[in-house]
PDB file of C-alpha atoms in Angstrom:
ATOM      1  CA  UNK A 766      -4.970  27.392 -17.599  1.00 42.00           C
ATOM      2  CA  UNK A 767      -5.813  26.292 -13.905  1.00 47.00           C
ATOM      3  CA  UNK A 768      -8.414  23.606 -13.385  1.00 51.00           C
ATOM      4  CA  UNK A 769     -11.304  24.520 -11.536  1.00 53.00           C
ATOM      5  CA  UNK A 770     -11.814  22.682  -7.994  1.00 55.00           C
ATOM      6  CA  UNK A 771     -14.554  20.764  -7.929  1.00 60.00           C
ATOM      7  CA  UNK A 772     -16.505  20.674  -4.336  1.00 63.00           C
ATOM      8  CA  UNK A 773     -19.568  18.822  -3.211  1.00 65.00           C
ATOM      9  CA  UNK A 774     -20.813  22.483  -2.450  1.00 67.00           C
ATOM     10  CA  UNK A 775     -20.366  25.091  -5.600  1.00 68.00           C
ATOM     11  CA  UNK A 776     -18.498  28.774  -4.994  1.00 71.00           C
ATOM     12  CA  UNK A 777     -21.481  30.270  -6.274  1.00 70.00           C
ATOM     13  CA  UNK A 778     -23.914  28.740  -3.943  1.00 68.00           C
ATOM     14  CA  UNK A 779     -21.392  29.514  -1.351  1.00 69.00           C
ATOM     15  CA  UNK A 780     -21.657  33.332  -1.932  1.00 71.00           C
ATOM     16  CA  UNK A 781     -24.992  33.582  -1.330  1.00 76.00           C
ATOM     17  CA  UNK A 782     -26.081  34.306   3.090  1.00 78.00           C
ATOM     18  CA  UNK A 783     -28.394  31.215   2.560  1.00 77.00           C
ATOM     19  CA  UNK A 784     -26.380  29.163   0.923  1.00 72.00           C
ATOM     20  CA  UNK A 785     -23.593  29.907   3.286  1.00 77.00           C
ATOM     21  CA  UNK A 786     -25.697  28.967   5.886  1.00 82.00           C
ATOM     22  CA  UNK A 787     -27.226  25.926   5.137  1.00 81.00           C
ATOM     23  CA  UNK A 788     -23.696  24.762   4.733  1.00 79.00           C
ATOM     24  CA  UNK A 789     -21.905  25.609   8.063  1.00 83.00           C
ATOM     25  CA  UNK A 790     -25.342  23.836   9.753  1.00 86.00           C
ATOM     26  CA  UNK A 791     -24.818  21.217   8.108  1.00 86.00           C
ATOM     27  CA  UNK A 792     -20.947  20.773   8.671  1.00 85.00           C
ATOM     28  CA  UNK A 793     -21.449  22.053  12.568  1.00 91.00           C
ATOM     29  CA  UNK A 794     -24.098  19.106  12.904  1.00 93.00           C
ATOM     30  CA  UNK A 795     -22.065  16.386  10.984  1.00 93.00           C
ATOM     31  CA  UNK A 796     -19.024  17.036  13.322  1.00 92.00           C
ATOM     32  CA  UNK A 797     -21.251  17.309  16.562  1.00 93.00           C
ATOM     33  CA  UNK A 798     -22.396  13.928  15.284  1.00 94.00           C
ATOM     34  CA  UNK A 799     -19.043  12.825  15.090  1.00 92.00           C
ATOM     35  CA  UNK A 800     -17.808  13.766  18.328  1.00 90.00           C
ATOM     36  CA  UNK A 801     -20.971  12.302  19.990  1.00 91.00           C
ATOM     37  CA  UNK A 802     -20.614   9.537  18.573  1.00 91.00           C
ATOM     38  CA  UNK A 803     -16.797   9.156  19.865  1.00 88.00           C
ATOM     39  CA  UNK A 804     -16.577  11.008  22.812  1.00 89.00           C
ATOM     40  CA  UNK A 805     -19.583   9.113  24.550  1.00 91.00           C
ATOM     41  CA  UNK A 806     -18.555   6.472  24.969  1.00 89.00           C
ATOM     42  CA  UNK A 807     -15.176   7.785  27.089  1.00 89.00           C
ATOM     43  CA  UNK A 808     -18.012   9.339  28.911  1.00 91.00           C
ATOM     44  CA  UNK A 809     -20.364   6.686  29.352  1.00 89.00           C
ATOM     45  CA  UNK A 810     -16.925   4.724  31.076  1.00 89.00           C
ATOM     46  CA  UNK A 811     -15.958   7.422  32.854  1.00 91.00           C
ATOM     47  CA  UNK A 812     -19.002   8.588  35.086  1.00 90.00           C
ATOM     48  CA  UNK A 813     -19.892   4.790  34.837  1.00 88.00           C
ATOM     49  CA  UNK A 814     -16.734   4.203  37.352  1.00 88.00           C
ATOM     50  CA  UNK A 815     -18.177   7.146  39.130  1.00 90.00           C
ATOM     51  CA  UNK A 816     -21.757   5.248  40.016  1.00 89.00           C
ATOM     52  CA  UNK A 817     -23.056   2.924  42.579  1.00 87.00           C
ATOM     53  CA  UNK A 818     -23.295  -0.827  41.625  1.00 84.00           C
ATOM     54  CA  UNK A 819     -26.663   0.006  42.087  1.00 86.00           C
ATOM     55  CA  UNK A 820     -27.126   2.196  39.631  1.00 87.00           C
ATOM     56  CA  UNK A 821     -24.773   1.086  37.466  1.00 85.00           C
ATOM     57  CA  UNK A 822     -26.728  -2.098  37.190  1.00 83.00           C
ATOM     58  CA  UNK A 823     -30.311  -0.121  36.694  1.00 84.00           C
ATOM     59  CA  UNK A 824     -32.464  -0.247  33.736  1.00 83.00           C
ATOM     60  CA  UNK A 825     -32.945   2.224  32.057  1.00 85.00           C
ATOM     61  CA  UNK A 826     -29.538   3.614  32.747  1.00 85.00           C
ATOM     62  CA  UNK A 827     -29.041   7.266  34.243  1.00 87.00           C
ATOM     63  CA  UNK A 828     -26.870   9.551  32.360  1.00 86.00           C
ATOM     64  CA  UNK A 829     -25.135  11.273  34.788  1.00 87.00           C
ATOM     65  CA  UNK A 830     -24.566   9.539  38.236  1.00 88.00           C
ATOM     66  CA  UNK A 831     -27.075  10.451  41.190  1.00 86.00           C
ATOM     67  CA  UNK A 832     -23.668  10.274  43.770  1.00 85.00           C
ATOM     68  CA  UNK A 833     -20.363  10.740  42.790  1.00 87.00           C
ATOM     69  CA  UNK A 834     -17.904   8.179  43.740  1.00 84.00           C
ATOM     70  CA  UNK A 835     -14.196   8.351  43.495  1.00 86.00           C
ATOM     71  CA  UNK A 836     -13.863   5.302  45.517  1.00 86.00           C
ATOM     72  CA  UNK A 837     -14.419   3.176  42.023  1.00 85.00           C
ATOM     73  CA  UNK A 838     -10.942   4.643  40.765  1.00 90.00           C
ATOM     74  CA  UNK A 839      -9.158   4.416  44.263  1.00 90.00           C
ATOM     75  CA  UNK A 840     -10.066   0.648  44.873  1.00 88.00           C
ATOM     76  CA  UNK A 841      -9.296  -0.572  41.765  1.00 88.00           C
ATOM     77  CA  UNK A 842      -5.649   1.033  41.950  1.00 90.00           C
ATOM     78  CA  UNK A 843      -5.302  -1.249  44.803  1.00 86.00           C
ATOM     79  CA  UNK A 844      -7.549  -3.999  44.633  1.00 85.00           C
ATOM     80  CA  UNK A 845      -6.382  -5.046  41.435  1.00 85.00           C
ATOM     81  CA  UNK A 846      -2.870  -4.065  41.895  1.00 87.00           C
ATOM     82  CA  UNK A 847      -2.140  -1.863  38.866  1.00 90.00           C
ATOM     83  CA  UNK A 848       0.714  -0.047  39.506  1.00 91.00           C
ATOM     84  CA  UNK A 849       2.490  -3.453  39.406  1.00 93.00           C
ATOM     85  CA  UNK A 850       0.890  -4.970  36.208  1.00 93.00           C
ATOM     86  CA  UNK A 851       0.906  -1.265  34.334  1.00 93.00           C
ATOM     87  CA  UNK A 852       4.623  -1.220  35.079  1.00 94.00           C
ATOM     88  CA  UNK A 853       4.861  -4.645  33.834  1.00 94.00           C
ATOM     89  CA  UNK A 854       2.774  -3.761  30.225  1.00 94.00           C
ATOM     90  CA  UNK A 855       5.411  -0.335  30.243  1.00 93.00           C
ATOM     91  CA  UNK A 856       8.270  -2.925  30.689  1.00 94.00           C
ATOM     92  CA  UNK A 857       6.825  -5.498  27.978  1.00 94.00           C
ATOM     93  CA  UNK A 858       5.790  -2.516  25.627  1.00 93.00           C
ATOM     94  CA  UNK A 859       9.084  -0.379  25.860  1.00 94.00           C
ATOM     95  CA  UNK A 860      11.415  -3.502  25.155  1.00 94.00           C
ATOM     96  CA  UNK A 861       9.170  -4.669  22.021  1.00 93.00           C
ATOM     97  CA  UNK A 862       9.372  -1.186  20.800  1.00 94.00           C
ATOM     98  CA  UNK A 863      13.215  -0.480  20.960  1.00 94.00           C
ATOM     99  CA  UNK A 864      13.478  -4.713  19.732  1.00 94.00           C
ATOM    100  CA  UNK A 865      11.266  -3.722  16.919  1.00 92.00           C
ATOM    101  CA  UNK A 866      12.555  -0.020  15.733  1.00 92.00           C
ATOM    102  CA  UNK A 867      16.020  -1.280  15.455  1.00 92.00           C
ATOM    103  CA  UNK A 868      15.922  -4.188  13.416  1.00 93.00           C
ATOM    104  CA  UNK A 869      13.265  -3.285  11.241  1.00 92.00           C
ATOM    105  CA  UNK A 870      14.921  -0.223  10.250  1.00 92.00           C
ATOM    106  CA  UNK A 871      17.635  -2.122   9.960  1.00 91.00           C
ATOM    107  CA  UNK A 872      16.278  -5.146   7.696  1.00 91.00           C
ATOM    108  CA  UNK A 873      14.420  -1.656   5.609  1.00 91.00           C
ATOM    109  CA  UNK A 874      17.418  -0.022   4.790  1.00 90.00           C
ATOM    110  CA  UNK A 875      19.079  -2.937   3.886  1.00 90.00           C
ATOM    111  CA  UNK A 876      16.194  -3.811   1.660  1.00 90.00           C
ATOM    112  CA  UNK A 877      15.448  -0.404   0.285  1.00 87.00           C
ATOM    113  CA  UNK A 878      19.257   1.035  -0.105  1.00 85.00           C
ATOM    114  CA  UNK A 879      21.206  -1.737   0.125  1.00 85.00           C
ATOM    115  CA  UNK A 880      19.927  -4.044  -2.410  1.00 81.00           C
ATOM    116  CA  UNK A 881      21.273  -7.049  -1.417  1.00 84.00           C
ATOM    117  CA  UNK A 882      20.678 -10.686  -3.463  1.00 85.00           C
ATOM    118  CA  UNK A 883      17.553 -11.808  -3.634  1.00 86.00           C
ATOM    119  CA  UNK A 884      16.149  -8.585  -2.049  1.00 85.00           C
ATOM    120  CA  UNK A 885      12.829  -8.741  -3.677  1.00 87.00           C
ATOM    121  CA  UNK A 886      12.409 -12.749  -2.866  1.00 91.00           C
ATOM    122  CA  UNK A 887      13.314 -11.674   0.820  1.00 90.00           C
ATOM    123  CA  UNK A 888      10.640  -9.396   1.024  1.00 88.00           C
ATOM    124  CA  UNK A 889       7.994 -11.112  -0.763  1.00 90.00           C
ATOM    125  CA  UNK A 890       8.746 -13.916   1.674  1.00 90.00           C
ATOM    126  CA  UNK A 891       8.247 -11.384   4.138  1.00 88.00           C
ATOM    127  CA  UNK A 892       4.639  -9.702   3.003  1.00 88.00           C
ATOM    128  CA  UNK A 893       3.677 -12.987   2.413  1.00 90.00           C
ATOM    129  CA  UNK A 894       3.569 -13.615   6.402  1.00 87.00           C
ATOM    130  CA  UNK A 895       0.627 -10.786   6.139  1.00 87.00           C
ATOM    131  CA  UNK A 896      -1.802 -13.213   4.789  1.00 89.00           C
ATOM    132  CA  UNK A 897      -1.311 -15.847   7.145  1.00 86.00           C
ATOM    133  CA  UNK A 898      -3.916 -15.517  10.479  1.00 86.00           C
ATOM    134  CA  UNK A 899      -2.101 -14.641  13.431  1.00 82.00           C
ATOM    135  CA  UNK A 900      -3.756 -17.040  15.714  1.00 83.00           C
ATOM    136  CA  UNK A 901      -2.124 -19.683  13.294  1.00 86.00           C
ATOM    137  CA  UNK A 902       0.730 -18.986  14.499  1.00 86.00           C
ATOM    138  CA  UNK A 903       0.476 -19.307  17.964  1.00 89.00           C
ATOM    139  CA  UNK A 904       1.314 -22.289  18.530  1.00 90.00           C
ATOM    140  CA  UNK A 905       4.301 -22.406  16.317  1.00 90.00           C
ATOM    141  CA  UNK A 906       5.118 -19.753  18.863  1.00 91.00           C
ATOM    142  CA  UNK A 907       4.767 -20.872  21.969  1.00 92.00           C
ATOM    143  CA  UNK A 908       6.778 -23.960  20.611  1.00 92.00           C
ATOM    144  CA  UNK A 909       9.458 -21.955  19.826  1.00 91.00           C
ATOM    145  CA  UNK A 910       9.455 -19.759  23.371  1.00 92.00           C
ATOM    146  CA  UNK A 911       8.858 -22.552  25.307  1.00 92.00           C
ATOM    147  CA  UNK A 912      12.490 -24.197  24.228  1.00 90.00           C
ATOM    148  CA  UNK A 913      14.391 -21.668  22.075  1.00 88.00           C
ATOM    149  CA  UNK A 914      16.233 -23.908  19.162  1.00 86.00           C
ATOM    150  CA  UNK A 915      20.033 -24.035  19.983  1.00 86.00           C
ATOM    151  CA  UNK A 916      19.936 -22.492  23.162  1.00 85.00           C
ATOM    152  CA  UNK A 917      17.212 -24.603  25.028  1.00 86.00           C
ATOM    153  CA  UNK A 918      15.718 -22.439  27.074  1.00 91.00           C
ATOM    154  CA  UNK A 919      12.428 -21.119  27.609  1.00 91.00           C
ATOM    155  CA  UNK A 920      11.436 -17.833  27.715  1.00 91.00           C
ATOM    156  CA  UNK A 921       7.710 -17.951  29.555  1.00 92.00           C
ATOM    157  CA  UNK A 922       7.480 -15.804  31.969  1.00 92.00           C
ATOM    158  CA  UNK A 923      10.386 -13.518  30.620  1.00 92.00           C
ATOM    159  CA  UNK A 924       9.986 -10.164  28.635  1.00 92.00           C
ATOM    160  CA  UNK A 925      12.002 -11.813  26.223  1.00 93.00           C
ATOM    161  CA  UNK A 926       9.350 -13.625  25.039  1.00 92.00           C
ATOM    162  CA  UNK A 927       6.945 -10.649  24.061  1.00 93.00           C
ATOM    163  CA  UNK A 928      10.083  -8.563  23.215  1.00 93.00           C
ATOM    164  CA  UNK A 929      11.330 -11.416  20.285  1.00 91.00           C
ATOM    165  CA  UNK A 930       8.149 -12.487  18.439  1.00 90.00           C
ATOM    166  CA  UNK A 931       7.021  -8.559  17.883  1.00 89.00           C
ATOM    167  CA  UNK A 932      10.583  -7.970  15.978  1.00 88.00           C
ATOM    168  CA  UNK A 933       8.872  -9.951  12.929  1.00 83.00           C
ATOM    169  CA  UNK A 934       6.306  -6.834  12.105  1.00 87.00           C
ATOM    170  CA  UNK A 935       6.269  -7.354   8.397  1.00 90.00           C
ATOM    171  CA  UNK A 936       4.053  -4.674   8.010  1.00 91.00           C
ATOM    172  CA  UNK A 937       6.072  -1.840  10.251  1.00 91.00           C
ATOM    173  CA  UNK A 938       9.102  -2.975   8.324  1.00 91.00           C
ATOM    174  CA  UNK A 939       7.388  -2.754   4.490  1.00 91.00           C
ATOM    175  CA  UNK A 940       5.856   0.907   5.962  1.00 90.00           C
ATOM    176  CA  UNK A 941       9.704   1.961   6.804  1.00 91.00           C
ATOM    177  CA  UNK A 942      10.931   0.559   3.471  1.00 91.00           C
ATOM    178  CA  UNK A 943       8.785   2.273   1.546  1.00 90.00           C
ATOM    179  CA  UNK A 944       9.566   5.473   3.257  1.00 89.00           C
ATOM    180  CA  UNK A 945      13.111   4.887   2.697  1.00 89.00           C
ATOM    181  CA  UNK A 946      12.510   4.121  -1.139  1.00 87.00           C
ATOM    182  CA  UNK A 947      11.341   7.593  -1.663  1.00 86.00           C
ATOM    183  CA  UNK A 948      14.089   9.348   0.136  1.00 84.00           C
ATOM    184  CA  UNK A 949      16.671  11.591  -2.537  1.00 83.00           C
ATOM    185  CA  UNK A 950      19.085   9.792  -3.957  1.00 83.00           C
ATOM    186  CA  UNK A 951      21.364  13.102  -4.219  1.00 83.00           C
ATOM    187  CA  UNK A 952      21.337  13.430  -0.268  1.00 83.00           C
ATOM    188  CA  UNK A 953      22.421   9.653   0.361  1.00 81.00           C
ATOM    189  CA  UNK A 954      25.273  10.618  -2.602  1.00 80.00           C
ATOM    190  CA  UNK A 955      26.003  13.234  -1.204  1.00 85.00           C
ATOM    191  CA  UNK A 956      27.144  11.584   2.126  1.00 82.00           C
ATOM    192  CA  UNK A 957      28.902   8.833   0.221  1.00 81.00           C
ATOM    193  CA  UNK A 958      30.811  12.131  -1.388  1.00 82.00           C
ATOM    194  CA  UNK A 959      31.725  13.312   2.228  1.00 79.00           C
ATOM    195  CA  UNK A 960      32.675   9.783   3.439  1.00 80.00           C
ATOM    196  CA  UNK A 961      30.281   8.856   4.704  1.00 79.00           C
ATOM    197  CA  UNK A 962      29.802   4.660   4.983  1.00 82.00           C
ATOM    198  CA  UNK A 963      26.625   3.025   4.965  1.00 83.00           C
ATOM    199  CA  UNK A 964      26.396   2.776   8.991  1.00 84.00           C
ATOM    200  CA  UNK A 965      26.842   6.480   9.202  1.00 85.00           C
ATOM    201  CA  UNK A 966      24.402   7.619   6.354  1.00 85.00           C
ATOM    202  CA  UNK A 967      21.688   5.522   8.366  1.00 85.00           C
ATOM    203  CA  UNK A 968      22.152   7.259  11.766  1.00 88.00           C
ATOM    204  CA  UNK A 969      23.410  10.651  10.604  1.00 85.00           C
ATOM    205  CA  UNK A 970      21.466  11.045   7.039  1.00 86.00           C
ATOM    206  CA  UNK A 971      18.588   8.771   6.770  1.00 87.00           C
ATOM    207  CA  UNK A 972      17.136   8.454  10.107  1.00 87.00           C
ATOM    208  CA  UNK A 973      17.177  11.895  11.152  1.00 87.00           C
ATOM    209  CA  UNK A 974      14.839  12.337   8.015  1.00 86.00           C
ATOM    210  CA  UNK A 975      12.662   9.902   8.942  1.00 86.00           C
ATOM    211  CA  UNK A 976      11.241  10.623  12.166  1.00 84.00           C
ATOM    212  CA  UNK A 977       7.609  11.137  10.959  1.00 83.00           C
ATOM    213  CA  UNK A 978       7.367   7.317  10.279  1.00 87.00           C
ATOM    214  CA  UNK A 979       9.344   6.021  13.173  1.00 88.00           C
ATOM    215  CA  UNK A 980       6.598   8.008  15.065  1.00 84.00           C
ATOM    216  CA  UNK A 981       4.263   6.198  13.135  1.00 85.00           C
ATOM    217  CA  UNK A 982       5.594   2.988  14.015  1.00 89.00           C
ATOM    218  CA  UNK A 983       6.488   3.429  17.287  1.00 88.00           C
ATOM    219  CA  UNK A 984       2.231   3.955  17.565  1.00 86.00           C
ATOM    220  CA  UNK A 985       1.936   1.109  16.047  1.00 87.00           C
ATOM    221  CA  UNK A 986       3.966  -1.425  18.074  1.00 90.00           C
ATOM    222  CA  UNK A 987       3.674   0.239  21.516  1.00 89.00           C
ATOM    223  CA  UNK A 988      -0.343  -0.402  20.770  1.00 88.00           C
ATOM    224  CA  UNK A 989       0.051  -3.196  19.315  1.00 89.00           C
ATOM    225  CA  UNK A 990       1.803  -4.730  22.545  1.00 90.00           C
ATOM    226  CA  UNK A 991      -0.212  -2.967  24.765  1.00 89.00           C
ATOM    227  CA  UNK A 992      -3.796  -4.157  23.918  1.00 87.00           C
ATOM    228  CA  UNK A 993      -2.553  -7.762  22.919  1.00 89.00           C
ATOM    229  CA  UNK A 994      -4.362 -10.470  25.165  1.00 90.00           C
ATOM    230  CA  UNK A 995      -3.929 -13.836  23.767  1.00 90.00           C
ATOM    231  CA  UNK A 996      -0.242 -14.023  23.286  1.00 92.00           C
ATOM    232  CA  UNK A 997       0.544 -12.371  26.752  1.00 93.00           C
ATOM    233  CA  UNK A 998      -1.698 -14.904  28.219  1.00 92.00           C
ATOM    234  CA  UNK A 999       0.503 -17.507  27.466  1.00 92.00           C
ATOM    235  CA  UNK A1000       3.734 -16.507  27.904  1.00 92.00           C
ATOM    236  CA  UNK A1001       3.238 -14.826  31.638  1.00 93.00           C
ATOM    237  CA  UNK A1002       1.696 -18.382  33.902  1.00 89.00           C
ATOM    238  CA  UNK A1003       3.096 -15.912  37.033  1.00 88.00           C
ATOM    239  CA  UNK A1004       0.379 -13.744  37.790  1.00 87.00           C
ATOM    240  CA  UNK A1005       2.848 -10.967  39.311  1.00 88.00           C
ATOM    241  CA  UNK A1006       4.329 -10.821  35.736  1.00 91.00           C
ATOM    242  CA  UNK A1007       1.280 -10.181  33.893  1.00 91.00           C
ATOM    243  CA  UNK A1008       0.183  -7.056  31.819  1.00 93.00           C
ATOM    244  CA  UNK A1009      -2.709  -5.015  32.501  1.00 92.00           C
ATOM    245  CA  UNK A1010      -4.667  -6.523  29.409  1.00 90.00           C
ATOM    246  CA  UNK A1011      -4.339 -10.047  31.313  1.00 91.00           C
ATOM    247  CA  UNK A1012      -4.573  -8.782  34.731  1.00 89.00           C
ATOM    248  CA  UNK A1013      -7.784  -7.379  34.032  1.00 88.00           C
ATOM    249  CA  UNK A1014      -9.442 -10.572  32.897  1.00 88.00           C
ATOM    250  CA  UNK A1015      -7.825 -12.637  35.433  1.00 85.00           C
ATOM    251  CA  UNK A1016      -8.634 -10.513  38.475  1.00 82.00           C
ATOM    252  CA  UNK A1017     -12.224  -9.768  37.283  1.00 79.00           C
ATOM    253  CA  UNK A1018     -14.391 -12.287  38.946  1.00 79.00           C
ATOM    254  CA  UNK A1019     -14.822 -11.221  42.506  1.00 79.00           C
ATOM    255  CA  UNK A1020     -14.634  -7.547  41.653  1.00 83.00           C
ATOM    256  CA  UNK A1021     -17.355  -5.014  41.420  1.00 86.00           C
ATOM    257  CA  UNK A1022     -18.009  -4.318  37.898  1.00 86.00           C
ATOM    258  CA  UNK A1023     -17.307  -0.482  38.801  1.00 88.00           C
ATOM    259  CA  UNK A1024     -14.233  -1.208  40.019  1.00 89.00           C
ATOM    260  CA  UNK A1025     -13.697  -3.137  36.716  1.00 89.00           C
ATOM    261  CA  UNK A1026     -14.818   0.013  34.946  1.00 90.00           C
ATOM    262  CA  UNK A1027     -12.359   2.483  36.640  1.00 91.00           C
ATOM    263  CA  UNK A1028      -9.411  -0.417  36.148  1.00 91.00           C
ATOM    264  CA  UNK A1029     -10.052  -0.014  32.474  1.00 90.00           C
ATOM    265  CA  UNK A1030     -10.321   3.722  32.716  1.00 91.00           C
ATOM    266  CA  UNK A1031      -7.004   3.921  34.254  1.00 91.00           C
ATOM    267  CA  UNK A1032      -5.602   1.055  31.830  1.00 90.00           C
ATOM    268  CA  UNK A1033      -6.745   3.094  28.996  1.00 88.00           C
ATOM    269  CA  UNK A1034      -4.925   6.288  30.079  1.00 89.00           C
ATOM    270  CA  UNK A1035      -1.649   5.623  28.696  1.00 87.00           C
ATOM    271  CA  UNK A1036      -2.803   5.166  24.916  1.00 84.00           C
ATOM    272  CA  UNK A1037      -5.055   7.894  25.017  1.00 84.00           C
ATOM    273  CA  UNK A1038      -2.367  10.474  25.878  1.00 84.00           C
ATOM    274  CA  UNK A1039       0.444   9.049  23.948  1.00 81.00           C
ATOM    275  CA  UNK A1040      -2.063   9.536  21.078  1.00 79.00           C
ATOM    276  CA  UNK A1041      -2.757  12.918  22.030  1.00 79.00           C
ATOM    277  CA  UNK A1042       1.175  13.747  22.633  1.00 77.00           C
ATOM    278  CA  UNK A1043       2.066  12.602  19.088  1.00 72.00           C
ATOM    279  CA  UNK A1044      -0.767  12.459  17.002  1.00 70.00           C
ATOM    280  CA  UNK A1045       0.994  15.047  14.717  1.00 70.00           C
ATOM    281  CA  UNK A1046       3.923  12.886  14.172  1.00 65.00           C
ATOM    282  CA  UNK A1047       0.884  10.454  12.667  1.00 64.00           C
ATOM    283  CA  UNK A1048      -0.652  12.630  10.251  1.00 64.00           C
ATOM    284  CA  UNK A1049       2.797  13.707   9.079  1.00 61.00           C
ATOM    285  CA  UNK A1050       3.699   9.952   8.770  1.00 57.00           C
ATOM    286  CA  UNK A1051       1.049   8.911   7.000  1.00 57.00           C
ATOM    287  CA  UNK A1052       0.759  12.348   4.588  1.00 58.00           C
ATOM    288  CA  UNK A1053       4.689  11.333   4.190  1.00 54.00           C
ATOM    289  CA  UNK A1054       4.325   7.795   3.110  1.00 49.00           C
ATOM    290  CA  UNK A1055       1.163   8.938   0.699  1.00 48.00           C
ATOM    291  CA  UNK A1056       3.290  11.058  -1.408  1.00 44.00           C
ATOM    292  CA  UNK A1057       6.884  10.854  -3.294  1.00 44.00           C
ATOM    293  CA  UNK A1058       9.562  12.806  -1.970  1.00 43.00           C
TER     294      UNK A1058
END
């Protein structure tokens, strides 16, 4: 016997014109709600970029602008020099991704196929890093990027020193293990039947299979870089080498504050359609590390 499916709304009710009806008013209003309540924002930024300082600064605030001005957009491309510092954050963000993807699949596979000793006291060692604040351990970083052990050098000022510290992403790396955990044993087997070595079933088998939660990582450490303040803050001293999350802050106090609006606009761009680009690759990650395989 099936199980009957149990809804907030019954089929019966559902059958009926009225019933029918209340219920697509109410879902059209709840998800009008919704989008109001995330879209406005965007659009309160937006036109706000668009207004006079004037109005910008008027009380009660107008909702759409009496003048339209694209000079707000235009001036803060060059006033505040963001083609420089959003090539810089692309730079920063693109080198801690590729650091990051590599050796946390890596250190994954290892823990999820390879089984070395101690596996499970490795990684307990390593979700144990999750509970500790993150701004305790900035200085223990700066320490260490300000004269790398062995080598004695420093890394401020160099990409190296965003691109390093982002490799330990306990959480990315438990996310890919998992995924890897619930991958078929017969297909791995299968390879090892054909010849395959353990290299070869990671680049030809395993990772080909995983690109719904390497998409979800990526998201995760390409935002993660890109709308980090602190930490950029005090590894780039040279203003020229900053990101746009820094440059923003530090450039902000002679500017017009609709200038500082369209900045953040355009600064915002980037996330917003790499979201939109592969926000399907995020559902299918997620729905793919929800369920056994």
């Amino acid at each position: 016997m099936s199980s009957a499916t149990r809804t907030l709304v019954s089929p019966a009710t559902l059958a009926r014109p009225r019933g029918k009806a209340v219920y697509w008013s109410v879902f059209t209003a709840v998800v009008l709600l919704f989008a109001l309540a995330f879209l406005f924002p965007v659009y309160w930024m937006v036109t706000g970029a668009m207004k006079s300082p004037d109005e910008i600064a008027r009380t009660p605030p107008t909702l759409v602008p009496e003048h339209w001005h694209l000079s707000g957009y235009t001036d803060a491309w060059d006033l505040m020099q963001l083609p420089e510092h959003l090539w810089n954050t692309v730079v920063q963000a693109a080198g801690a991704w590729a650091f990051q993807l590599v050796f946390c699949t890596a250190a994954a596979y290892a823990l999820s196929k390879l089984r070395p000793a101690f596996g499970k006291v490795i990684l307990g060692g390593i979700l144990a890093t999750l509970m500790v604040p993150a701004q305790a351990l900035v200085v223990p970083k700066y320490l260490t990027v300000a004269d790398l052990p062995f080598l004695h050098t420093s890394l401020l000022n160099d990409p190296l020193g965003i691109w390093l510290p982002a490799v330990a992403n306990a959480f990315n790396l438990y996310l890919l293990k998992r995924f890897f955990d619930q991958l078929p044993r017969d297909v791995l087997e299968a390879a090892e039947i054909d010849g395959a070595g353990k290299l070869r079933t990671l680049w030809s088998v395993v990772l080909p299979m995983s690109r719904p939660v390497l998409g979800v990582v990526s998201i995760f450490a390409l935002v993660a870089v890109w709308q980090d303040f602190l930490w950029p803050l005090m590894v780039f001293s040279d203003t020229d080498k900053q990101p746009i999350s820094v440059a923003l802050v530090q450039l902000s106090q002679n500017i017009q504050l609709t200038v500082l609006i369209a900045a953040m606009v355009i600064a915002s761009i980037p996330m917003v359609a790499l979201f939109l680009v592969f926000q399907r690759h995020i559902i299918a990650g997620i729905s793919a590390g929800s369920t056994k395989g």
